[in-house]
Coordinates of C-alpha atoms in Angstrom, one line a residue:
Chain C
S4 CA 92.5 111.7 94.2
A5 CA 92.0 114.6 96.5
V6 CA 93.6 117.7 95.7
I7 CA 95.4 120.1 98.5
S8 CA 95.4 123.4 98.8
Q9 CA 97.6 125.0 101.3
K10 CA 98.2 128.3 102.4
P11 CA 100.7 130.1 102.6
S12 CA 102.6 128.9 99.7
R13 CA 106.0 130.5 101.4
D14 CA 106.4 133.1 104.1
I15 CA 109.2 135.1 105.7
C16 CA 108.5 135.6 109.4
Q17 CA 110.8 136.8 112.7
R18 CA 111.8 135.5 115.8
G19 CA 109.3 134.7 118.4
T20 CA 106.2 134.6 115.9
S21 CA 103.9 132.2 115.2
L22 CA 102.2 130.8 111.9
T23 CA 99.3 129.2 110.8
I24 CA 99.1 127.0 107.7
Q25 CA 96.3 125.9 106.6
C26 CA 95.5 123.0 104.3
Q27 CA 92.2 122.4 102.1
V28 CA 91.3 119.0 100.7
D29 CA 88.3 118.6 98.1
S30 CA 86.9 115.8 99.4
Q31 CA 86.1 114.5 102.8
V32 CA 89.5 112.2 104.0
T33 CA 89.8 110.7 107.1
M34 CA 93.8 109.8 107.4
M35 CA 95.6 113.8 107.4
F36 CA 99.0 113.9 108.3
W37 CA 101.4 116.8 109.0
Y38 CA 105.3 116.1 107.4
R39 CA 108.0 118.8 108.1
Q40 CA 111.2 118.8 105.6
Q41 CA 113.7 121.0 106.6
P42 CA 116.5 122.0 104.2
G43 CA 118.3 119.5 102.2
Q44 CA 116.9 117.2 104.3
S45 CA 113.9 114.5 103.8
L46 CA 110.5 114.5 105.0
T47 CA 109.8 113.7 109.0
L48 CA 106.1 113.1 110.3
I49 CA 105.1 115.6 112.9
A50 CA 101.7 114.5 113.5
T51 CA 98.3 112.8 112.7
A52 CA 95.4 115.7 112.3
N53 CA 92.5 113.8 114.0
Q54 CA 88.8 115.1 113.1
G55 CA 87.2 116.1 116.4
S56 CA 90.1 115.5 118.5
E57 CA 93.4 116.2 119.7
A58 CA 96.7 115.4 117.3
T59 CA 98.9 112.7 117.5
Y60 CA 102.3 113.4 117.2
E61 CA 105.0 111.8 116.9
S62 CA 108.2 111.6 118.7
G63 CA 110.6 115.2 119.0
F64 CA 107.2 117.0 118.3
V65 CA 104.9 118.5 120.7
I66 CA 101.6 119.8 121.0
D67 CA 102.5 123.5 122.5
K68 CA 105.0 123.8 119.4
F69 CA 102.9 122.7 116.6
P70 CA 99.2 123.2 117.6
I71 CA 96.9 120.9 115.2
S72 CA 93.6 121.7 114.4
R73 CA 90.9 119.4 112.4
P74 CA 87.7 121.1 112.4
N75 CA 86.1 118.8 110.0
L76 CA 87.1 116.0 107.2
T77 CA 88.2 118.3 104.5
F78 CA 90.4 121.0 106.6
S79 CA 93.0 121.0 108.9
T80 CA 95.7 123.9 110.7
L81 CA 99.0 123.4 111.4
T82 CA 100.5 126.6 114.3
V83 CA 104.1 126.6 113.9
S84 CA 104.6 128.5 117.6
N85 CA 107.1 131.1 118.8
M86 CA 109.5 130.3 115.9
S87 CA 113.2 130.6 115.7
P88 CA 115.5 130.0 112.6
E89 CA 115.7 126.3 113.0
D90 CA 111.9 125.7 112.1
S91 CA 112.8 127.3 108.5
S92 CA 111.7 124.7 106.7
I93 CA 108.8 123.4 104.1
Y94 CA 105.6 122.2 106.1
L95 CA 103.5 119.8 103.9
C96 CA 99.9 118.4 104.4
S97 CA 99.2 114.8 103.0
V98 CA 96.0 112.8 103.2
K99 CA 95.5 109.0 102.5
R100 CA 93.5 108.2 99.5
G101 CA 91.6 105.0 100.3
S102 CA 91.6 102.6 102.9
G103 CA 94.0 100.1 101.4
A104 CA 97.5 100.9 100.9
N105 CA 99.1 103.4 102.3
V106 CA 98.6 105.4 99.4
L107 CA 99.5 109.3 100.0
T108 CA 98.6 112.7 98.4
F109 CA 100.2 115.9 99.5
G110 CA 100.2 119.2 99.1
A111 CA 102.7 121.6 97.5
G112 CA 103.9 122.3 101.1
S113 CA 104.6 126.1 102.4
R114 CA 108.4 127.3 102.8
L115 CA 108.8 129.3 106.2
T116 CA 111.9 131.2 106.6
V117 CA 112.4 132.5 110.4
L118 CA 114.5 135.5 110.1
Chain T
D6 CA 114.9 104.7 110.7
A7 CA 113.8 103.9 106.8
K8 CA 114.6 100.5 105.8
T9 CA 115.7 100.8 102.2
T10 CA 118.8 102.0 100.6
Q11 CA 119.3 103.8 97.4
P12 CA 122.1 105.2 95.4
P13 CA 122.3 108.7 96.3
S14 CA 122.7 110.0 92.6
M15 CA 121.9 109.2 89.4
D16 CA 122.1 110.1 85.8
C17 CA 119.9 109.2 82.6
A18 CA 119.4 110.3 78.8
E19 CA 116.3 112.4 78.0
G20 CA 114.5 109.3 76.3
R21 CA 116.3 106.5 77.7
A22 CA 114.8 104.1 80.4
A23 CA 115.9 105.1 83.6
N24 CA 116.3 102.1 86.4
L25 CA 116.3 103.5 90.1
P26 CA 117.4 100.7 92.4
C27 CA 116.4 100.1 95.8
N28 CA 117.9 97.3 98.4
H29 CA 115.3 96.4 101.4
S30 CA 116.5 93.1 102.6
T31 CA 115.2 93.5 105.9
I32 CA 111.6 93.7 104.6
S33 CA 108.8 91.6 105.7
G34 CA 106.5 89.1 104.7
N35 CA 103.2 91.7 104.6
E36 CA 105.0 95.3 103.6
Y37 CA 104.3 97.3 100.5
V38 CA 107.1 98.7 99.0
Y39 CA 105.9 102.3 97.8
W40 CA 107.7 104.8 95.0
Y41 CA 107.2 108.5 95.1
R42 CA 109.2 111.1 93.8
Q43 CA 109.6 115.1 94.7
I44 CA 110.0 117.7 92.1
H45 CA 111.7 120.9 93.2
S46 CA 110.0 122.8 95.1
Q47 CA 106.7 120.8 95.0
G48 CA 105.1 117.6 97.5
P49 CA 105.8 114.4 97.1
Q50 CA 103.8 112.7 94.2
Y51 CA 102.7 109.0 94.5
I52 CA 104.0 106.3 91.5
I53 CA 103.7 103.0 92.0
H54 CA 103.7 100.2 94.8
G55 CA 103.7 96.8 95.2
L56 CA 104.0 93.7 97.6
K57 CA 105.2 90.2 95.3
N58 CA 104.2 90.7 92.0
N59 CA 105.9 93.5 89.1
E60 CA 103.7 96.1 89.0
T61 CA 103.1 99.0 86.2
N62 CA 101.0 102.2 86.0
E63 CA 100.7 104.9 83.5
M64 CA 103.9 106.6 85.2
A65 CA 106.3 103.2 86.0
S66 CA 106.8 99.8 86.2
L67 CA 107.9 98.2 89.6
I68 CA 109.9 95.0 89.3
I69 CA 110.4 93.3 92.4
T70 CA 112.9 90.1 92.7
E71 CA 111.6 87.0 93.9
D72 CA 113.0 87.5 97.5
R73 CA 111.2 90.7 97.7
K74 CA 115.0 91.9 98.7
S75 CA 115.5 94.5 96.4
S76 CA 113.1 96.3 93.9
T77 CA 113.8 98.6 91.0
L78 CA 111.7 101.3 89.3
I79 CA 111.7 101.9 85.8
L80 CA 110.5 104.8 83.6
P81 CA 110.2 103.6 80.2
H82 CA 111.5 106.9 78.7
A83 CA 112.6 109.8 81.0
T84 CA 111.7 113.4 80.0
L85 CA 113.7 116.3 81.4
R86 CA 110.5 116.6 83.7
D87 CA 111.4 113.4 85.5
T88 CA 114.1 115.4 87.3
A89 CA 113.4 114.6 90.7
V90 CA 114.1 112.8 94.0
Y91 CA 113.0 109.2 94.0
Y92 CA 112.0 108.0 97.5
C93 CA 111.8 103.9 97.8
I94 CA 109.5 103.2 100.9
V95 CA 108.6 100.3 103.4
R96 CA 106.4 100.6 105.8
S97 CA 108.7 101.5 108.8
G98 CA 105.8 100.7 111.8
K99 CA 103.3 102.5 113.0
T100 CA 102.5 106.1 113.9
Q101 CA 102.0 107.3 117.2
G102 CA 98.0 106.8 116.2
G103 CA 98.2 103.5 115.3
S104 CA 98.3 103.9 111.1
E105 CA 100.8 102.8 109.2
K106 CA 103.4 105.1 109.0
L107 CA 105.8 105.7 105.7
V108 CA 109.5 106.7 106.8
F109 CA 111.2 108.6 103.9
G110 CA 114.8 107.9 103.9
K111 CA 116.8 109.9 101.6
G112 CA 116.3 108.9 97.8
T113 CA 117.9 108.8 95.1
K114 CA 118.1 112.3 92.7
L115 CA 117.8 111.5 89.6
T116 CA 118.9 114.0 86.6
V117 CA 117.8 113.4 83.2
N118 CA 119.9 115.2 80.8
P119 CA 119.1 116.2 77.5

């Protein structure tokens, strides 16, 4: 299965700033996703990162707030823009394994705290 | 929204089998049942999935009832490292991009006690 590295693993940020999270996969993958996990909550899908084109965002998430890049089949970034304390969450990158059932591999996550 | 119902918490003694139930009474005929777990401060980890038949792998067994309205994940010999939140997921529609979408519910917090 794919191995995913996320950076940073955690960070403390000031209100109004932006932070970019990197996701590196050790093999080429077609489907890559970004999730958010707010404190004490379950995971919510933010968007699908599409290689060579704009990401596809789920309801409630917009590109201006969460711009995503996917320059190739092994790498993606998620930026959390103009952060507020409500953005304090764990952000997780995941990839789909194979072309059959929807089995996802997740990175360890990036824990952001916004002061 | 999640299409599954799980107990919020369960306890299990180390070395005993942990049986985690899940109700998915509105499951469609072609929808898989997936199980993931999330150990504290880590990303979710895939455990097993199934459609109709019972499944077993090196981590667990999945028992799906004949009417497919419920399932049970079995960890045969639970260890302290199995303490985690266990998510039962049924495919819950499509992403905005058209691919299958996994919707995570609140899961079951399993605590394995020494």
